[in-house]
Coordinates of C-alpha atoms and ligand atoms in Angstrom, one line a residue:
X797 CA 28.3 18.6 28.4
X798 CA 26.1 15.3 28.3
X799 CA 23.0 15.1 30.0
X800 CA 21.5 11.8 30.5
X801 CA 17.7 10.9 30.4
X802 CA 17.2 6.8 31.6
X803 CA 13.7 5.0 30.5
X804 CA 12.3 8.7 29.3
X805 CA 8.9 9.6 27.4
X806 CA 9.9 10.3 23.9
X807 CA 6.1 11.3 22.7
X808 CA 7.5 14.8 22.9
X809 CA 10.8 13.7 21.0
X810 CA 9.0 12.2 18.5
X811 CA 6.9 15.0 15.2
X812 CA 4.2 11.4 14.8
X813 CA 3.4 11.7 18.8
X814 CA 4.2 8.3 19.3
X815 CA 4.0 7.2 23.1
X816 CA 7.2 5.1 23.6
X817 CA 9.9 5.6 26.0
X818 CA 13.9 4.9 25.7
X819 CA 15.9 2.5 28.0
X820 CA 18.4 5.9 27.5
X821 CA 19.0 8.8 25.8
X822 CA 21.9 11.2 26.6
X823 CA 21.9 14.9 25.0
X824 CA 25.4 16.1 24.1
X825 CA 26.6 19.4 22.9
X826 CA 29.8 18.9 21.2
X827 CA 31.8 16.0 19.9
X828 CA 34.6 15.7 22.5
X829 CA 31.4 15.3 25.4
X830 CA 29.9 12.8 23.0
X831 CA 33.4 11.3 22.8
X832 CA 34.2 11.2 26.4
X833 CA 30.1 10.4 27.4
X834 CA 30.6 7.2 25.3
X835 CA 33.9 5.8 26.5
X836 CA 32.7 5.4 30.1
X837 CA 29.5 4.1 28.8
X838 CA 28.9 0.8 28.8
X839 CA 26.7 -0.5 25.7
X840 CA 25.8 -4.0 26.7
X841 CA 22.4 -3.9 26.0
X842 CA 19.8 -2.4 22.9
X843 CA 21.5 -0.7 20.0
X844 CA 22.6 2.9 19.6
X845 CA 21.1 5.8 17.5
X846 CA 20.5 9.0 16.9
X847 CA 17.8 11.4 17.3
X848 CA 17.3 14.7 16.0
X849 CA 13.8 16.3 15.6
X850 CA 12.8 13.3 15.4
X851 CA 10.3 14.2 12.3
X852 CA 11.5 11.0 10.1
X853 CA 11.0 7.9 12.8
X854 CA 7.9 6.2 13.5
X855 CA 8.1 4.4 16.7
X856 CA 6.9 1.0 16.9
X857 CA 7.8 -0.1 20.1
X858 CA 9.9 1.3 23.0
X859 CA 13.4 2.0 22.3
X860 CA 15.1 -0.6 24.8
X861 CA 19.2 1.2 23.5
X862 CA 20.6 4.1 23.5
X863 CA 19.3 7.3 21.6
X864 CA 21.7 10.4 21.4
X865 CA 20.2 13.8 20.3
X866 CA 22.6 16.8 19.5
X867 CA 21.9 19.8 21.3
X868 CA 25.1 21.7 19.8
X869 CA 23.4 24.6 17.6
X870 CA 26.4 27.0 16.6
X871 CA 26.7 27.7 12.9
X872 CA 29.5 30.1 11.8
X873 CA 29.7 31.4 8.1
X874 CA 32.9 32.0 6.7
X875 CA 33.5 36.1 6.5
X876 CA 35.7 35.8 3.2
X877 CA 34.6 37.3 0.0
X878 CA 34.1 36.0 -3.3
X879 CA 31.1 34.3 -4.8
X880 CA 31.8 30.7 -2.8
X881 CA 31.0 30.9 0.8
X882 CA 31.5 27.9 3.4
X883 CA 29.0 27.9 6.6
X884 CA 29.9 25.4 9.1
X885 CA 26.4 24.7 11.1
X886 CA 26.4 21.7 14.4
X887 CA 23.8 18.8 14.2
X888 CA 21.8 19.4 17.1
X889 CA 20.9 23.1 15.0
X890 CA 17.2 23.1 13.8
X891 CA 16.9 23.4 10.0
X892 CA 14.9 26.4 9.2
X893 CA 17.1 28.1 11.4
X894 CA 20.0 27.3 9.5
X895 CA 18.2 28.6 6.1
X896 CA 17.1 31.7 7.7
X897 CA 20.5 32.6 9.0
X898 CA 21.7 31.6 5.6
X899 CA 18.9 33.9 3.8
X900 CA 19.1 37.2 6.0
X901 CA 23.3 37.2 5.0
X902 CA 22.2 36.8 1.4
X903 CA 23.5 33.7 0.8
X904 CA 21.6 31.4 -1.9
X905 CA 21.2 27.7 -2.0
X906 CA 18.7 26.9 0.8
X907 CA 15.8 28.6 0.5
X908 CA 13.5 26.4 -1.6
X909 CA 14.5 24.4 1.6
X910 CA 12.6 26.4 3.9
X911 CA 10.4 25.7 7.0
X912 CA 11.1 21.8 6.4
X913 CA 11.4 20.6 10.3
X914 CA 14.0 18.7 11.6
X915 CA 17.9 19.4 12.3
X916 CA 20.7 19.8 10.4
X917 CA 22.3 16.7 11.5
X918 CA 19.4 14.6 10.1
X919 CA 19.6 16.8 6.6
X920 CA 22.1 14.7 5.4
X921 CA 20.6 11.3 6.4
X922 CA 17.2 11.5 4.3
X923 CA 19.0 14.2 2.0
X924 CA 15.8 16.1 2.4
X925 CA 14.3 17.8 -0.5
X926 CA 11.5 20.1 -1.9
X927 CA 10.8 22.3 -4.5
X928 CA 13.4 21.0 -7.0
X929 CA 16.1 21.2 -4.5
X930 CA 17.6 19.1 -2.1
X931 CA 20.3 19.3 0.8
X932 CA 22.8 17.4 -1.5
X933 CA 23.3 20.5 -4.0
X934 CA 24.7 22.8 -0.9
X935 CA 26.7 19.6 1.2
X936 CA 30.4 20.3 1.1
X937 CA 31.5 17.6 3.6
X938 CA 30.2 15.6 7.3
X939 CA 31.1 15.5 10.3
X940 CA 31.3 12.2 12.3
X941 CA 32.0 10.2 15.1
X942 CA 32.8 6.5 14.8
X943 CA 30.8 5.0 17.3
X944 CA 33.2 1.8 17.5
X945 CA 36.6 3.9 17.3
X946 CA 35.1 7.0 19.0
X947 CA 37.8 8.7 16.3
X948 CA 35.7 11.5 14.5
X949 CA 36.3 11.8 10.3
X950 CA 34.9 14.3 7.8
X951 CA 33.1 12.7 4.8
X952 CA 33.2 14.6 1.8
X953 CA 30.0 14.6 -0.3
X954 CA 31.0 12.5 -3.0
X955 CA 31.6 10.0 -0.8
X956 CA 27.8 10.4 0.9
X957 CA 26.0 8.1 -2.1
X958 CA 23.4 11.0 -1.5
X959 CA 20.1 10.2 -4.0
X960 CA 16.6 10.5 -3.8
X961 CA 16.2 10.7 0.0
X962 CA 19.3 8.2 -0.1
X963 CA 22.5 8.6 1.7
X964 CA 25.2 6.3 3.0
X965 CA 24.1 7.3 6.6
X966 CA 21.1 5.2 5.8
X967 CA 23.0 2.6 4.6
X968 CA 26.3 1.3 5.5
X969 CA 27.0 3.8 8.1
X970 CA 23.9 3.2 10.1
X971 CA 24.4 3.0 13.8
X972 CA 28.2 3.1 13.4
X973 CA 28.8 7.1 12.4
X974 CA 26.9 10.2 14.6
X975 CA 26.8 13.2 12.6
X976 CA 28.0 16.1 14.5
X977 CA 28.2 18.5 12.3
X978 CA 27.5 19.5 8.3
X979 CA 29.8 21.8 6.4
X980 CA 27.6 23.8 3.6
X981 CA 28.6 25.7 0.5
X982 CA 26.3 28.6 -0.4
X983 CA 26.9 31.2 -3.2
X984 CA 25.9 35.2 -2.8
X985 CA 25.2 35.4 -6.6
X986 CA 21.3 34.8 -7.0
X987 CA 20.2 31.9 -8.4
X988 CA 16.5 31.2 -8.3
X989 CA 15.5 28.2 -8.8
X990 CA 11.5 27.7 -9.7
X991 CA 11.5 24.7 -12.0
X992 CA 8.6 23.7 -9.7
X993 CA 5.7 25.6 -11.2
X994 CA 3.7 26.5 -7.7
X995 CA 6.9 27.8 -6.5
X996 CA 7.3 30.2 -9.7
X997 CA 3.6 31.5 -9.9
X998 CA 3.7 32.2 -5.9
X999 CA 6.8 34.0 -5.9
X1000 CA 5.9 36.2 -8.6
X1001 CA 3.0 37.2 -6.7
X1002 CA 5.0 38.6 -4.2
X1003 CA 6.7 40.4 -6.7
X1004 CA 10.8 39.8 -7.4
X1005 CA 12.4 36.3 -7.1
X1006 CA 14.7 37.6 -3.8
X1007 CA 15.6 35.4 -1.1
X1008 CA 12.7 37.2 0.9
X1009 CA 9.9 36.6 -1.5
X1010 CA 11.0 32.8 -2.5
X1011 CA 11.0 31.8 1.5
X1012 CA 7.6 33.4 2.2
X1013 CA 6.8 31.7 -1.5
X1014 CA 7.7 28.3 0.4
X1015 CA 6.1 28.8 3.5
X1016 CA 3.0 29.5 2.1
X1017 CA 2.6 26.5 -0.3
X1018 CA 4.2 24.4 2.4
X1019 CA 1.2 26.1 4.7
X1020 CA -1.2 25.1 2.3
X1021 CA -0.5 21.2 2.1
X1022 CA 1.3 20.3 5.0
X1023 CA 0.2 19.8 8.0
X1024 CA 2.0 21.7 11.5
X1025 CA 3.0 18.5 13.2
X1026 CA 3.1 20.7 16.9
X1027 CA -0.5 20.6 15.7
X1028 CA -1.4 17.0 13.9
X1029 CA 1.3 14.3 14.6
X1030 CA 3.3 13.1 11.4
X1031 CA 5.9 12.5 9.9
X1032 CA 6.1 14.4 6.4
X1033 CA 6.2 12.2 3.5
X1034 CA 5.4 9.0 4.5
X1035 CA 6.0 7.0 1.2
X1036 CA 9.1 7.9 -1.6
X1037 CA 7.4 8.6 -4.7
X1038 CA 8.3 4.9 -6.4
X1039 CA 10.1 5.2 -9.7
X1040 CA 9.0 2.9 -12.1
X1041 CA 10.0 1.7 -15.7
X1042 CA 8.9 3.8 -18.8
X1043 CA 6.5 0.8 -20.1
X1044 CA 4.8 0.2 -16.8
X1045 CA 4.2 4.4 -16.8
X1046 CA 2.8 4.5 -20.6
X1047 CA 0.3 1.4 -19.5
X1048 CA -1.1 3.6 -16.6
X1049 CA -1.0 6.8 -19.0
X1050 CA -3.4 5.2 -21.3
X1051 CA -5.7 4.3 -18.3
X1052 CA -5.2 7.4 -16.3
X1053 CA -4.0 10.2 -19.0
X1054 CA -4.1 12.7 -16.2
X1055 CA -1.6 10.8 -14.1
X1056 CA 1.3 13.4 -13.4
X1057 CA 5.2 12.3 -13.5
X1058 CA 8.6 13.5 -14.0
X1059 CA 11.5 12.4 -15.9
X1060 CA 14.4 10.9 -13.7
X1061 CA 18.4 11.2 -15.0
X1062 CA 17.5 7.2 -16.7
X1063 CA 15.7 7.7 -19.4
X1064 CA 13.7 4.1 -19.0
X1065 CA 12.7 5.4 -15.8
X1066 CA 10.0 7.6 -14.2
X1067 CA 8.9 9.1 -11.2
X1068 CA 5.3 8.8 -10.3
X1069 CA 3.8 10.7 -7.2
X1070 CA 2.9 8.2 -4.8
X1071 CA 0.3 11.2 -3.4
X1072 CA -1.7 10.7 -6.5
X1073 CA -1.7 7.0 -6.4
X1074 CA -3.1 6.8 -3.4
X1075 CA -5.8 9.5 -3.8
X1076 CA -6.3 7.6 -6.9
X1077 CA -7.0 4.4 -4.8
X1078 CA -9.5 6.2 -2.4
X1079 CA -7.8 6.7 0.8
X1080 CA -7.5 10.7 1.1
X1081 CA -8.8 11.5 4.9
X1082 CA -9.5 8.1 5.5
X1083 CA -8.6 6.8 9.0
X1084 CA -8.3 3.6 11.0
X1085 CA -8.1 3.4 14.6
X1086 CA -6.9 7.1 14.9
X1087 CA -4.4 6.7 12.4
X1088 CA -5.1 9.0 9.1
X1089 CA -4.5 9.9 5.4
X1090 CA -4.3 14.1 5.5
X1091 CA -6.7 15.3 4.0
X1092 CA -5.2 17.8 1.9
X1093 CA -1.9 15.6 0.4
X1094 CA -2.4 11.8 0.3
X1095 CA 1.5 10.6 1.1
X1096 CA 1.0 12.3 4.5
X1097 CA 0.0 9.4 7.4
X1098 CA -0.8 11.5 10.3
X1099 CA -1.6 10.6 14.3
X1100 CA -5.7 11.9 15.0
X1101 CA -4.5 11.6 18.4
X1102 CA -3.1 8.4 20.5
X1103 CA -2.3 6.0 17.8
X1104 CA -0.2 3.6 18.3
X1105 CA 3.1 2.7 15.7
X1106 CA 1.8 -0.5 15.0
X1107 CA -1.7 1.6 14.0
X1108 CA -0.2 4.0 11.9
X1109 CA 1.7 0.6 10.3
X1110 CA -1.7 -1.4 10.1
X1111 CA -2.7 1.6 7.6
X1112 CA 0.4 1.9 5.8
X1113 CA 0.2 -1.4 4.8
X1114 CA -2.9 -1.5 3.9
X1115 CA -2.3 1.1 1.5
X1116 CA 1.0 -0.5 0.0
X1117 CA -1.4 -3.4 -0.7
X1118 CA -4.2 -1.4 -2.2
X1119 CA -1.8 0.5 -4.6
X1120 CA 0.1 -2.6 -5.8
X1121 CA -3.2 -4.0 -6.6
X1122 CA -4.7 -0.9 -8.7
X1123 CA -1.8 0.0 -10.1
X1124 CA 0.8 -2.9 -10.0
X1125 CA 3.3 -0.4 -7.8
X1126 CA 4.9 -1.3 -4.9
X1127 CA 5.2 1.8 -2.5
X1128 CA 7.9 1.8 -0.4
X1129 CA 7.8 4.0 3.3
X1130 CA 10.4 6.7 3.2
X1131 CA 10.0 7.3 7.3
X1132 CA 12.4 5.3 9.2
X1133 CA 10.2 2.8 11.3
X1134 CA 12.1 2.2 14.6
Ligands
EPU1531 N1 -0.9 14.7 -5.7 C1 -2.1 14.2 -5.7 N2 -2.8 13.9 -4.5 C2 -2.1 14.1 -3.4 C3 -0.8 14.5 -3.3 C4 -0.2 14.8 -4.5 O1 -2.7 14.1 -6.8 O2 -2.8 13.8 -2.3 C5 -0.2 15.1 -6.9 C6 -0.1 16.6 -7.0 O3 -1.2 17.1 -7.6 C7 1.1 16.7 -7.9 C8 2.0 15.5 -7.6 O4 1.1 14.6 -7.0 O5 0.8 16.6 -9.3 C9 3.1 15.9 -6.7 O6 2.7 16.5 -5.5 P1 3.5 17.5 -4.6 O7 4.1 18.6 -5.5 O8 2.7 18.0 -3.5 O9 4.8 16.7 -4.1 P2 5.0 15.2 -3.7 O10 5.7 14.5 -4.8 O11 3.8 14.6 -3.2 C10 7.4 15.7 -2.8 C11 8.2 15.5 -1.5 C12 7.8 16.5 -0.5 C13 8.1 17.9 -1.0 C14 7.3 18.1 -2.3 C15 7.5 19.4 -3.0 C16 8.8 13.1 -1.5 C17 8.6 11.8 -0.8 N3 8.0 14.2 -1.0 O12 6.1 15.4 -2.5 O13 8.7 16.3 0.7 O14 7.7 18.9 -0.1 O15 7.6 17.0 -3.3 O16 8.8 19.4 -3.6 O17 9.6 13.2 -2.4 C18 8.9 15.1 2.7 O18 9.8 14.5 2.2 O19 8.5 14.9 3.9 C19 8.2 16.1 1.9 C20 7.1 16.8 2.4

């Protein structure tokens, strides 16, 4: 079934708040209604794209094509035994409740994933990460529709150029591929994984490292930093955390020796939090015309209430600006800006 939405409020549709509207947006709950919705639709004017949660766009304007959002939620996990198990969840299912389904049957693999909003059709886009993991280590394949050939296609993983909130979904397949639906591969043997030191102290808090005690682990730091966007308008990360070369980082170690970073797979190359840089530059809690730095972790823009996307990219940009000139970085936005 489609249901079809013309020149609709999306400020509901959208985790930053943004008041903007969309020319059209049709909400489809399998592939064959997509399908069928699209080949007696004419798409003469605006482009076509998809939207999930909607936690990863910033709005700029109104959205003059046609957005489709996934409404399909089923997830089915494979009953077979052994160690290996496949779980077959559609796009329009939220996120946490995929890793909670995937907890409570003892399955391991998502939980440092926990409580991250959005929908398990956008996972793959972003290839959303926390807590030294990332929706890449559990992707067996995708599931598509060719927007030109209406023809749908499974893409396996190796062929997904996933990276650091990289995938070929934000490149070359943008606005020609709708994800319908993401095949996982989760494992019932436990493997905890707390390389990420808060993760490691709060779990063992709680006691054991089970399934149980890592996901309340993760809610709580999450708690702690991030803010409820049903409660502030954002986005999550706004900015990637840049990766620079090894000499630019030892130059800003000798000026800042408390400057944190992490090794990348090239060894010429590090990782710098762009959170710290731009604490570093002064603009924790600041805001300009209702548009905000949160307070409590600097690569998070957020909405005080009724800004505008061109207000929230005023401040972004002032930012990139300020950091490339303290620190000779150039930040880059991680949020799609639409
Ligand atoms: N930091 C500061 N000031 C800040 C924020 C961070 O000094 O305002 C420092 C922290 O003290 C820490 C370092 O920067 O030493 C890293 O901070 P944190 O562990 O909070 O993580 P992050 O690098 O800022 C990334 C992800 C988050 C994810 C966390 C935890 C990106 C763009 N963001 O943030 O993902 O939850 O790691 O794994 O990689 C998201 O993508 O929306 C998101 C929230």
């Amino acid at each position: 079934m489609v249901q079809e939405y013309l020149n609709t409020p999306l400020r509901e549709r959208n985790s930053f708040g943004i008041d903007a509207r969309a020319a059209r947006l049709a909400e489809f709950d399998s592939a064959e209604s997509l399908c069928e919705y699209l080949a007696r639709t004419p798409r003469t004017t605006g482009r076509t794209a998809v939207i999930g949660g909607g936690n990863n766009i910033l709005f700029t304007g109104d959205f003059d094509g046609l957005l489709l959002h996934p409404v399909g939620r089923a997830c089915r996990i494979d009953a077979r035994g052994g160690d290996r198990v496949a779980v077959h969840a559609e796009a329009g299912l939220p996120w946490d409740d995929f890793v909670r389904l995937c907890t409570e049957n003892g399955l391991w693999g998502a939980e440092n994933l926990t409580a991250i909003p959005g929908t398990v059709g956008a996972a793959p886009v972003q290839n959303i990460g926390a807590y030294g993991a990332e929706a890449a280590d559990i992707i067996e394949s995708v599931e598509v529709i060719d927007l030109n050939t209406l023809k749908p296609s499974i893409i396996a993983a190796e062929h997904c150029a996933f990276g650091y909130r990289e995938s070929v979904f934000k490149g070359p397949l943008r606005g020609r591929v709708v994800i319908t639906a993401v095949n996982f591969r989760l494992s019932r043997t436990p493997h905890p994984n707390l390389g990420y030191g808060a993760l490691a102290a709060e779990t063992a808090a709680l006691g054991e490292p089970s399934l149980e005690n890592i996901t309340e682990a993760v809610r709580r730091i999450r708690a702690s930093k991030l803010p409820d966007p049903a409660l502030i308008g954002n986005a999550g990360s706004f900015f990637k955390n840049p990766v620079v070369e090894q000499a630019l980082a030892e130059r800003l170690r000798s000026r800042f020796p408390e400057m944190p970073s992490y090794a990348t797979a090239d060894p010429d190359r590090i990782k710098i939090p762009a959170g710290w840089l731009i604490e570093k530059a002064g603009w924790k809690g600041v805001t300009r015309n209702r548009a905000g730095v949160y307070e409590r972790q600097a690569l998070i823009l957020v909405n005080r209430g009724g800004a505008s996307g061109a207000n929230i990219i005023a401040l972004a940009e002032a930012i990139i600006a300020d950091v490339q000139a303290k620190f000779g970085i150039t930040i880059a936005p991680e949020v799609n800006i639409w």
